[in-house]
Coordinates of C-alpha atoms in Angstrom, one line a residue:
Chain A
M1 CA -8.2 -9.0 -42.6
R2 CA -12.1 -9.7 -41.7
G3 CA -12.6 -12.4 -39.7
A4 CA -12.1 -13.9 -35.9
F5 CA -9.1 -11.7 -35.4
R6 CA -9.0 -8.0 -36.4
P7 CA -7.2 -6.5 -33.4
A8 CA -6.5 -3.2 -34.7
L9 CA -9.5 -1.3 -32.5
G10 CA -8.1 -3.1 -29.5
V11 CA -4.7 -1.7 -29.7
L12 CA -5.7 1.3 -30.7
T13 CA -8.0 1.4 -27.2
A14 CA -4.5 -0.3 -25.7
I15 CA -2.3 2.6 -27.0
G16 CA -5.1 6.1 -27.2
G17 CA -7.4 5.0 -24.3
F18 CA -5.1 2.9 -22.0
V19 CA -1.3 4.1 -22.3
D20 CA -2.1 7.5 -22.3
I21 CA -0.1 10.2 -20.8
S22 CA -1.9 9.8 -17.0
N23 CA -0.4 6.1 -17.5
L24 CA 2.7 7.0 -18.7
V25 CA 3.1 9.6 -15.5
T26 CA 1.3 7.2 -12.7
S27 CA 3.1 4.5 -14.0
G28 CA 6.6 6.2 -13.6
V29 CA 6.1 7.9 -10.7
T30 CA 4.9 4.8 -8.7
G31 CA 7.8 2.8 -10.0
A32 CA 10.2 5.5 -8.8
R33 CA 8.7 5.7 -5.6
F34 CA 7.2 2.9 -4.7
G35 CA 9.2 0.2 -6.8
M36 CA 6.5 -2.8 -8.2
T37 CA 4.3 -2.7 -4.7
L38 CA 1.8 -0.8 -6.9
T39 CA 1.4 -3.8 -9.5
W40 CA -1.7 -5.1 -8.1
A41 CA -3.8 -1.2 -8.6
I42 CA -2.3 -2.0 -12.6
V43 CA -3.7 -5.2 -12.6
L44 CA -7.1 -4.5 -10.4
G45 CA -7.9 -1.6 -13.3
T46 CA -7.0 -3.9 -16.0
G47 CA -9.1 -6.7 -14.9
A48 CA -12.2 -4.4 -13.9
M49 CA -11.1 -2.5 -17.9
I50 CA -11.3 -6.1 -19.7
L51 CA -14.7 -7.0 -17.5
Y52 CA -16.6 -3.8 -18.2
G53 CA -15.2 -3.3 -21.9
E54 CA -16.5 -6.8 -22.9
M55 CA -19.8 -5.5 -21.7
A56 CA -19.5 -2.6 -23.6
G57 CA -18.8 -4.2 -26.3
R58 CA -21.4 -7.1 -26.4
L59 CA -24.1 -4.4 -25.6
A60 CA -22.7 -2.9 -29.0
A61 CA -22.7 -5.7 -30.7
I62 CA -26.1 -7.6 -29.6
A63 CA -28.3 -4.4 -29.1
R64 CA -26.3 -2.6 -31.8
R65 CA -26.3 0.7 -30.0
P66 CA -23.9 2.1 -28.5
V67 CA -23.7 2.6 -24.5
F68 CA -25.1 6.8 -24.0
H69 CA -28.0 5.8 -26.5
V70 CA -29.1 2.5 -24.0
V71 CA -28.4 4.1 -20.9
R72 CA -30.8 7.1 -21.3
E73 CA -33.2 4.9 -22.7
R74 CA -33.1 2.1 -19.9
L75 CA -32.2 4.6 -17.1
G76 CA -34.2 7.6 -17.9
V77 CA -33.5 11.0 -18.8
R78 CA -32.0 12.7 -15.4
T79 CA -29.8 9.4 -14.3
G80 CA -28.2 9.8 -18.6
L81 CA -27.6 13.3 -18.1
A82 CA -25.6 13.1 -14.7
N83 CA -23.6 10.1 -16.5
L84 CA -23.5 12.6 -19.4
A85 CA -22.0 15.6 -17.5
A86 CA -19.7 13.2 -15.3
V87 CA -18.0 11.4 -18.5
E88 CA -18.4 14.9 -20.6
A89 CA -16.2 16.6 -17.9
L90 CA -13.8 13.9 -17.1
S91 CA -13.2 13.4 -21.1
L92 CA -12.6 17.2 -21.7
L93 CA -10.0 17.3 -18.5
T94 CA -8.8 14.0 -20.4
V95 CA -8.3 16.2 -23.6
A96 CA -6.6 18.8 -22.2
A97 CA -4.4 16.1 -20.2
E98 CA -3.5 14.5 -23.6
I99 CA -3.1 17.7 -25.8
G100 CA -0.3 18.5 -22.9
G101 CA 1.2 15.7 -23.2
V102 CA 1.6 16.2 -27.4
A103 CA 3.3 19.3 -26.3
F104 CA 5.6 17.9 -24.0
V105 CA 6.4 15.1 -26.8
L106 CA 7.1 18.5 -29.2
E107 CA 9.3 19.9 -26.2
L108 CA 11.2 17.0 -26.2
L109 CA 11.8 16.5 -29.9
T110 CA 12.7 20.3 -30.5
G111 CA 13.6 21.6 -27.0
V112 CA 11.3 24.6 -27.4
N113 CA 9.0 24.9 -24.1
Y114 CA 5.6 23.0 -24.3
L115 CA 3.5 26.3 -24.6
V116 CA 4.5 27.5 -27.8
W117 CA 3.5 23.4 -28.9
V118 CA 0.1 23.5 -27.5
P119 CA -1.9 25.1 -30.5
V120 CA -0.1 23.2 -32.9
A121 CA -1.1 19.9 -30.7
G122 CA -4.9 21.2 -30.4
L123 CA -4.9 21.7 -34.0
V124 CA -3.2 18.4 -35.1
T125 CA -5.8 16.4 -32.7
G126 CA -8.5 18.9 -34.4
L127 CA -7.6 17.9 -37.9
I128 CA -7.4 13.7 -36.8
V129 CA -10.5 14.2 -35.2
W130 CA -12.1 15.6 -38.3
R131 CA -10.1 14.3 -41.0
L132 CA -8.4 10.8 -40.3
P133 CA -10.6 7.9 -41.3
F134 CA -11.5 5.5 -38.2
S135 CA -9.3 2.7 -40.1
G136 CA -6.4 5.1 -40.3
L137 CA -6.7 6.1 -36.6
E138 CA -6.7 2.5 -35.2
N139 CA -3.5 1.7 -37.8
I140 CA -1.3 4.7 -37.5
F141 CA -1.3 5.0 -34.2
G142 CA -1.9 1.2 -32.9
L143 CA 1.0 0.6 -34.8
L144 CA 3.3 3.6 -33.7
G145 CA 2.3 3.1 -30.2
L146 CA 3.9 -0.5 -30.4
T147 CA 7.2 1.4 -30.0
L148 CA 6.3 1.5 -26.4
I149 CA 7.4 -2.1 -26.3
V150 CA 10.6 -0.6 -25.7
F151 CA 10.3 -0.9 -22.1
V152 CA 9.8 -4.5 -22.3
V153 CA 13.0 -4.8 -24.4
A154 CA 14.8 -2.5 -21.9
L155 CA 14.1 -4.6 -18.7
F156 CA 16.2 -7.3 -20.2
V157 CA 18.6 -5.0 -21.5
L158 CA 19.1 -3.6 -18.1
P159 CA 20.5 -5.1 -15.1
T160 CA 17.2 -6.1 -14.1
D161 CA 16.9 -8.2 -10.7
W162 CA 13.8 -10.3 -11.7
G163 CA 13.8 -12.0 -8.3
A164 CA 13.2 -8.5 -6.6
L165 CA 11.0 -7.1 -9.2
W166 CA 9.0 -10.1 -8.2
H167 CA 9.4 -9.6 -4.8
G168 CA 8.1 -6.1 -4.7
A169 CA 4.9 -7.3 -7.0
T170 CA 3.5 -9.8 -5.1
H171 CA 4.4 -8.3 -1.7
P172 CA 2.3 -5.0 -1.8
W173 CA 3.3 -3.2 1.3
V174 CA 4.2 0.6 1.6
P175 CA 8.1 0.9 1.1
R176 CA 9.9 2.4 3.9
G177 CA 9.9 6.3 3.5
E178 CA 6.7 6.5 2.2
G179 CA 3.2 7.0 4.1
H180 CA -0.1 4.9 3.7
P181 CA -1.8 7.8 2.5
A182 CA 0.2 8.4 -0.6
Y183 CA 0.3 4.8 -1.4
F184 CA -3.3 4.7 -1.5
F185 CA -3.8 7.8 -3.3
Y186 CA -1.6 6.8 -6.3
A187 CA -2.9 2.8 -5.9
I188 CA -5.8 4.9 -7.0
S189 CA -4.4 7.2 -9.8
L190 CA -3.2 3.7 -11.3
V191 CA -6.7 1.9 -11.0
G192 CA -7.9 5.5 -12.5
S193 CA -5.5 5.6 -15.1
C194 CA -6.5 2.1 -16.3
V195 CA -10.4 2.3 -15.6
I196 CA -11.4 5.1 -17.6
P197 CA -15.0 6.1 -17.9
Y198 CA -14.9 7.7 -21.5
Q199 CA -13.3 4.2 -22.7
V200 CA -16.3 2.4 -22.9
I201 CA -18.2 4.8 -24.5
F202 CA -15.2 4.8 -27.1
F203 CA -15.2 1.0 -27.3
S204 CA -18.6 0.3 -27.6
S205 CA -19.0 3.3 -30.3
G206 CA -16.1 2.0 -32.3
G207 CA -18.0 -1.5 -32.1
R208 CA -20.4 0.6 -34.2
E209 CA -18.6 2.2 -36.2
E210 CA -17.0 -1.0 -37.5
H211 CA -20.4 -2.5 -37.4
W212 CA -19.9 -5.6 -34.5
T213 CA -22.7 -8.0 -34.8
R214 CA -23.3 -11.0 -32.7
E215 CA -21.7 -13.1 -35.3
R216 CA -18.5 -10.9 -34.5
L217 CA -18.6 -11.4 -30.5
T218 CA -15.2 -13.3 -30.6
E219 CA -13.2 -10.7 -32.5
M220 CA -14.8 -7.9 -30.1
R221 CA -13.5 -10.2 -27.4
T222 CA -10.3 -10.6 -28.7
N223 CA -9.9 -7.0 -29.2
V224 CA -10.8 -6.4 -25.2
L225 CA -8.1 -9.5 -24.2
V226 CA -5.7 -7.9 -26.9
G227 CA -5.8 -4.4 -26.6
F228 CA -6.5 -4.1 -22.5
S229 CA -4.1 -6.8 -21.6
L230 CA -1.6 -5.4 -24.2
G231 CA -2.1 -1.7 -22.4
G232 CA -1.6 -3.6 -18.8
V233 CA 1.7 -5.0 -19.8
L234 CA 3.2 -2.2 -21.1
S235 CA 2.1 -0.1 -17.8
V236 CA 3.4 -2.7 -15.9
A237 CA 6.6 -2.7 -17.9
I238 CA 6.8 1.1 -17.7
M239 CA 6.7 0.8 -14.1
A240 CA 9.0 -1.9 -13.7
A241 CA 12.0 0.3 -16.2
V242 CA 11.2 3.2 -14.3
A243 CA 11.8 1.0 -10.7
V244 CA 15.2 -0.4 -12.4
A245 CA 16.3 2.6 -13.7
L246 CA 15.3 5.5 -11.4
R247 CA 14.9 4.1 -8.4
P248 CA 18.5 3.3 -7.2
R249 CA 19.5 6.6 -8.4
G250 CA 17.0 8.3 -6.1
I251 CA 15.3 10.0 -8.9
Q252 CA 11.1 10.6 -8.4
V253 CA 9.5 11.3 -11.5
E254 CA 7.9 14.8 -12.0
H255 CA 7.9 14.9 -15.6
L256 CA 7.2 12.8 -18.9
S257 CA 10.8 13.3 -19.8
Q258 CA 12.3 11.0 -16.9
V259 CA 10.1 8.2 -18.0
A260 CA 11.8 7.9 -21.3
L261 CA 15.4 7.5 -19.8
P262 CA 15.6 4.1 -19.0
A263 CA 14.8 3.4 -22.7
A264 CA 17.9 5.6 -23.5
E265 CA 20.1 4.2 -21.0
A266 CA 19.3 0.5 -22.4
L267 CA 19.1 1.0 -25.8
G268 CA 20.9 4.4 -26.7
R269 CA 19.5 6.6 -29.5
V270 CA 17.4 4.1 -30.7
G271 CA 15.7 3.3 -27.7
A272 CA 15.1 7.4 -26.9
V273 CA 13.6 7.8 -30.6
L274 CA 11.2 4.7 -29.8
A275 CA 10.5 5.7 -26.5
L276 CA 9.5 9.5 -27.8
V277 CA 7.7 8.2 -30.9
G278 CA 5.7 5.6 -28.5
F279 CA 4.8 9.0 -26.3
G280 CA 3.8 10.8 -29.1
A281 CA 1.7 8.2 -30.6
A282 CA 0.2 7.1 -27.4
T283 CA -0.8 10.9 -26.7
L284 CA -2.1 11.7 -29.8
A285 CA -4.3 8.8 -30.4
A286 CA -5.2 9.2 -26.8
A287 CA -5.9 13.2 -27.5
A288 CA -8.0 11.5 -30.6
V289 CA -10.2 8.8 -28.7
S290 CA -11.0 11.2 -26.0
A291 CA -12.4 14.2 -28.0
L292 CA -14.5 11.8 -30.0
S293 CA -15.6 10.6 -27.0
T294 CA -17.0 13.8 -26.1
G295 CA -18.6 14.1 -29.5
Y296 CA -19.8 10.3 -29.2
G297 CA -21.2 10.6 -25.6
V298 CA -23.4 14.0 -26.3
A299 CA -24.7 13.2 -30.1
Q300 CA -25.8 9.4 -28.5
Y301 CA -27.5 11.3 -25.7
F302 CA -29.2 13.4 -27.5
G303 CA -30.0 11.1 -30.4
W304 CA -28.2 13.0 -33.1
P305 CA -26.4 11.5 -36.2
W306 CA -22.6 10.6 -35.4
G307 CA -19.7 8.3 -37.0
K308 CA -16.2 9.4 -37.2
D309 CA -16.3 8.5 -40.6
R310 CA -19.2 10.7 -41.6
R311 CA -18.5 13.7 -43.3
F312 CA -19.4 16.9 -41.8
A313 CA -22.9 17.4 -43.4
E314 CA -24.0 14.2 -42.4
A315 CA -23.3 14.9 -38.9
P316 CA -23.0 18.3 -37.8
R317 CA -23.0 18.3 -34.4
F318 CA -21.2 15.3 -33.9
H319 CA -18.4 17.0 -35.7
L320 CA -19.2 20.3 -33.9
A321 CA -19.2 19.0 -30.6
T322 CA -15.9 17.1 -31.2
L323 CA -13.9 19.8 -32.3
S324 CA -15.4 22.0 -30.0
G325 CA -14.2 19.7 -26.8
V326 CA -10.7 19.9 -28.4
A327 CA -11.0 24.0 -28.8
V328 CA -12.2 23.8 -25.5
A329 CA -9.4 21.7 -23.7
T330 CA -6.7 23.7 -25.8
A331 CA -7.9 27.1 -24.3
M332 CA -7.7 25.6 -21.2
L333 CA -4.2 24.5 -21.6
L334 CA -2.9 28.3 -23.4
T335 CA -4.4 29.3 -19.4
T336 CA -0.5 28.0 -18.2
V337 CA -2.4 25.5 -16.0
N338 CA 0.4 22.5 -15.6
P339 CA -0.7 19.6 -17.7
L340 CA 0.3 17.1 -15.3
T341 CA -2.1 18.6 -12.7
I342 CA -4.7 18.3 -15.4
T343 CA -4.0 14.5 -15.4
I344 CA -3.9 13.9 -11.9
L345 CA -6.9 15.4 -11.5
S346 CA -8.6 13.8 -14.5
V347 CA -6.8 10.2 -13.0
V348 CA -8.4 10.8 -9.0
L349 CA -11.7 11.9 -10.4
G350 CA -12.1 9.8 -13.3
A351 CA -11.8 6.6 -10.1
A352 CA -14.3 8.0 -8.4
A353 CA -16.9 8.6 -11.2
V354 CA -16.5 5.5 -12.3
P355 CA -19.5 3.7 -10.6
L356 CA -21.5 6.7 -12.0
T357 CA -20.3 5.4 -15.8
Y358 CA -20.4 1.7 -15.3
F359 CA -23.1 1.2 -12.6
P360 CA -25.7 1.9 -15.7
L361 CA -23.9 -0.5 -18.1
M362 CA -24.2 -3.2 -15.6
V363 CA -27.9 -2.8 -15.6
V364 CA -28.4 -2.6 -19.2
V365 CA -26.3 -5.6 -20.0
N366 CA -28.5 -7.6 -17.4
D367 CA -31.6 -6.3 -19.2
R368 CA -32.7 -9.1 -21.9
A369 CA -35.1 -6.5 -23.5
Y370 CA -31.8 -5.5 -24.8
M371 CA -29.5 -8.1 -24.3
G372 CA -31.9 -11.3 -25.1
E373 CA -29.8 -14.3 -24.2
H374 CA -26.4 -12.5 -24.4
V375 CA -27.2 -11.1 -20.5
N376 CA -24.4 -11.3 -18.1
P377 CA -23.8 -14.8 -16.9
G378 CA -24.3 -15.5 -13.1
W379 CA -20.1 -15.6 -12.7
L380 CA -19.7 -12.4 -14.5
N381 CA -22.5 -10.4 -12.1
A382 CA -20.7 -11.6 -9.5
L383 CA -17.2 -10.4 -10.7
G384 CA -18.4 -6.9 -11.7
S385 CA -20.2 -6.4 -8.6
L386 CA -16.9 -7.4 -6.4
L387 CA -15.3 -4.7 -9.0
M388 CA -17.9 -2.7 -8.3
L389 CA -17.7 -2.5 -4.8
A390 CA -14.1 -2.1 -4.9
M391 CA -14.8 1.2 -7.1
V392 CA -17.3 2.5 -4.5
V393 CA -14.6 2.4 -2.1
I394 CA -12.4 4.3 -4.3
T395 CA -14.9 6.8 -4.9
L396 CA -15.4 7.5 -1.3
V397 CA -11.9 7.7 -0.8
A398 CA -10.3 9.2 -3.9
V399 CA -11.3 13.2 -3.4
P400 CA -10.3 13.2 0.7
L401 CA -6.7 11.2 -0.2
L402 CA -6.4 13.8 -2.9
L403 CA -6.6 16.9 -0.3
L404 CA -4.9 14.8 2.4
T405 CA -1.7 14.1 0.4
G406 CA -1.6 17.3 -1.6
G407 CA -2.0 15.7 -4.8
G408 CA 0.5 12.7 -3.9
S409 CA 3.3 14.7 -2.7
Chain B
M1 CA -45.1 1.5 -14.6
A2 CA -42.5 -0.9 -13.7
G3 CA -40.0 0.5 -15.5
W4 CA -40.9 3.8 -14.5
R5 CA -40.5 3.0 -10.7
R6 CA -37.4 1.1 -11.0
T7 CA -35.7 4.5 -12.4
R8 CA -37.3 6.2 -10.1
G9 CA -35.5 3.8 -7.3
L10 CA -32.5 4.1 -9.4
Q11 CA -32.5 7.8 -9.3
K12 CA -32.9 7.4 -5.3
R13 CA -30.0 5.8 -4.8
V14 CA -28.0 7.9 -6.9
G15 CA -28.9 10.8 -5.3
W16 CA -28.3 9.2 -1.8
F17 CA -25.3 8.2 -2.7
A18 CA -24.1 11.9 -4.3
G19 CA -25.4 13.5 -0.9
V20 CA -22.8 11.2 0.9
L21 CA -20.3 12.0 -1.2
G22 CA -20.8 15.8 -1.0
G23 CA -21.1 15.2 2.7
V24 CA -17.5 13.1 2.7
V25 CA -15.9 16.0 0.7
A26 CA -17.1 18.3 2.8
L27 CA -15.8 17.3 5.9
V28 CA -12.5 16.3 4.2
V29 CA -12.3 20.1 3.2
V30 CA -13.0 21.4 6.3
I31 CA -10.4 18.9 8.3
A32 CA -7.6 19.9 5.9
G33 CA -8.1 23.4 6.1
T34 CA -7.2 23.4 9.5
T35 CA -3.3 24.1 9.9
D36 CA -0.8 22.8 12.4
P37 CA 1.1 25.1 14.6
P38 CA 4.6 26.0 13.4
S39 CA 6.8 23.4 14.7
Y40 CA 10.5 22.1 14.5
D41 CA 9.5 18.6 13.4
S42 CA 7.0 20.4 10.5
Y43 CA 9.8 22.6 9.8
R44 CA 12.3 19.2 9.5
D45 CA 9.9 17.3 7.6
Q46 CA 9.9 20.3 4.9
V47 CA 13.6 20.5 4.9
R48 CA 13.9 16.6 4.1
Q49 CA 10.8 16.8 1.6
T50 CA 13.1 19.8 -0.1
A51 CA 16.3 17.6 0.2
K52 CA 14.7 14.7 -1.3
Q53 CA 13.4 17.0 -4.4
V54 CA 17.0 18.7 -5.0
S55 CA 18.6 15.5 -4.8
S56 CA 16.2 13.8 -7.3
A57 CA 16.6 17.1 -9.6
V58 CA 20.8 16.0 -9.4
A59 CA 20.6 13.1 -9.6
A60 CA 18.3 12.8 -13.0
A61 CA 20.5 16.2 -14.6
D62 CA 23.6 13.8 -13.9
W63 CA 22.2 10.7 -15.5
A64 CA 20.4 12.6 -18.3
T65 CA 24.0 14.7 -19.1
R66 CA 25.8 11.5 -18.9
L67 CA 23.3 9.9 -21.5
E68 CA 24.3 13.0 -23.8
L69 CA 27.8 13.0 -23.4
S70 CA 28.0 9.4 -24.1
G71 CA 25.5 10.0 -27.3
R72 CA 23.1 7.9 -25.7
T73 CA 20.0 10.4 -26.2
A74 CA 17.8 12.0 -29.1
F75 CA 16.4 14.9 -30.0
A76 CA 16.3 17.3 -26.8
L77 CA 15.7 14.7 -24.2
S78 CA 19.1 15.4 -22.2
R79 CA 18.6 19.3 -22.9
V80 CA 14.7 18.9 -21.5
V81 CA 15.4 16.5 -18.3
V82 CA 18.7 19.2 -17.1
S83 CA 16.4 22.2 -17.5
E84 CA 13.5 20.9 -15.7
A85 CA 15.7 19.3 -13.3
A86 CA 17.3 22.9 -12.6
T87 CA 14.0 24.6 -12.7
D88 CA 12.5 22.1 -10.1
A89 CA 15.3 22.4 -7.9
S90 CA 15.2 26.5 -8.1
E91 CA 11.3 26.1 -6.8
S92 CA 11.9 23.8 -4.4
W93 CA 14.4 25.6 -2.7
D94 CA 12.7 29.0 -3.0
T95 CA 9.6 27.5 -1.4
L96 CA 12.0 26.5 1.7
A97 CA 14.1 29.6 1.6
K98 CA 10.5 31.4 2.3
R99 CA 9.7 29.7 5.4
R100 CA 10.4 31.0 8.4
P101 CA 12.4 28.8 11.1
P102 CA 9.7 28.4 14.0
N103 CA 12.3 28.2 16.7
E104 CA 16.2 28.1 17.4
R105 CA 16.7 25.0 16.5
A106 CA 15.2 25.2 13.5
M107 CA 17.5 27.8 12.6
E108 CA 20.2 25.6 12.8
L109 CA 18.9 23.6 10.5
R110 CA 18.4 26.1 8.1
Q111 CA 21.9 27.1 8.2
R112 CA 22.8 23.4 7.5
A113 CA 20.6 23.3 4.3
V114 CA 21.7 26.3 3.0
G115 CA 25.0 25.7 1.3
P116 CA 24.6 22.1 0.1
M117 CA 20.8 23.3 -1.8
R118 CA 22.4 27.1 -3.0
A119 CA 25.6 25.1 -4.5
A120 CA 22.9 22.6 -6.1
V121 CA 20.6 24.6 -7.5
S122 CA 23.4 27.2 -8.8
G123 CA 25.2 24.3 -10.2
L124 CA 22.0 22.8 -11.9
A125 CA 21.9 26.5 -13.8
E126 CA 25.3 25.9 -14.9
L127 CA 24.7 22.3 -16.1
R128 CA 22.0 23.6 -17.8
T129 CA 23.8 26.4 -19.5
A130 CA 26.6 24.0 -20.7
V131 CA 24.2 21.5 -22.4
R132 CA 22.1 23.7 -24.0
G133 CA 25.4 25.1 -25.4
R134 CA 26.9 21.1 -26.1
N135 CA 29.7 22.1 -24.2
A136 CA 31.1 18.9 -22.8
S137 CA 34.0 20.8 -20.8
D138 CA 31.9 22.7 -19.1
A139 CA 29.3 20.1 -18.4
G140 CA 32.0 17.9 -16.9
R141 CA 33.0 20.6 -14.4
A142 CA 29.4 21.4 -13.5
L143 CA 28.7 17.8 -13.1
A144 CA 32.0 17.3 -10.6
A145 CA 31.3 20.5 -8.6
L146 CA 27.4 18.9 -8.2
V147 CA 28.6 16.2 -6.1
E148 CA 29.5 17.4 -2.5
P149 CA 26.2 19.3 -2.5
A150 CA 24.5 15.8 -3.8
R151 CA 25.9 13.9 -0.9
Q152 CA 25.1 16.5 1.4
L153 CA 22.1 16.8 0.6
R154 CA 21.4 12.5 0.9
E155 CA 22.7 13.1 4.9
L156 CA 20.0 16.0 4.9
Q157 CA 16.9 13.5 4.2
R158 CA 18.1 11.4 7.2
V159 CA 18.5 14.5 9.5
A160 CA 16.9 13.6 13.3

């Protein structure tokens, strides 16, 4: 299906990179606590991700080099290293959170405590990133993750008050009984669950794995638009389904399991199965995507050979870095630290670190030496700068809000 | 040379930004580290919050059990939801129970909260056993026993 529209990478990016454990949990928590009043945060996050995703993809297609390689070259070794350290730390936290998510799904399937499943989830993630070809990763998880559309269908089956949902989405006020700090903490969490620092690394590296060129810019832009928009729609659907089904019952989402209940309520056993399959695909794909991003980042920074489809002997340091990330994340979880705590921490710190990773990208895609005529147009720079300003504000308030609200509690 | 200057300038700006961020974080850590003296209001807030958490756990367990009894869930979904609800309620109550009421008024509030909270926690434990054992009649009885504590917990959330 070579041509203008081959959206597998976009769908994988939506399922594995956008809708992951952090997105599933934060959409669920916010839907239950704040109804639809935080929809704007998902729209903001999705818009930012589309904007920066397009820049990363364009860089990969035009300069034919991935983000980290160019950032180090253009901004210097030290700035590149700070960037690398931030992304690697956050990616490791994310790998741990996602492996924890996979273990949670296995618990929901079997009833056996998730901790028993952590080594299995780590092993499966390791095998996927090592053995499964990039196209397999895209097609299998992209397809399975699409079962999350069950939440969109559920909204039409449940007694949804569409007027109330729309009113909530268009009146972003703090609901009665909730405080401003918690509201803004979760707004940041939602933005952080959409705008993920490693995402541009994965997307641009994936673009190189798929050999994007300037002739395939349309395909890249389609991937960006389809992938991230689909991710945004699924996040809003999950938030809405939870707002419709859990909020009236006074249920606060504390666990991934509760997020599946609206699908079961609406569509019975089939709905429950589809939701669990979607959770499994999204968390496993995200574990693989974030693990690969740890390898991509390190290998591209140090100029080592890299590539998902390269054999171990051809890119040993890349594969070792990737598998080490999986091993460290699995070990982190075996200390019995709660994966949901890691999730919230990674999302909020990720939101705080966005300028560190996205500002260098903005600088590079404005450099004619790399981009030629494909530098950012003025309107894109204006929009990118506005979003960057919003991200800087988020950076300044994210950690204080994390501490003041006790992690949103 | 110009490129080098630009890089140095950017590094300085990143350093300045990191310094400001570090300062803000340090200030917040100091502020967050200071604690209010115990008062009725803070105790009442904790009772309300615990009532909300336990009430939420009861509602989630109730719903999941009804889905299970009507054959609308798959795999271990309901069992896990009920089990997590029982654990959450128990942990929330344990946290509140460990806190000493700061005055007479808070003590009265505690007395009011003890009954429904304990009933909810033990009811959820019974429900967990019934759902794990796939015993529909025991599950039905456990659900019925949770109705009154759930109502009292809703009232507790509105306590002045």
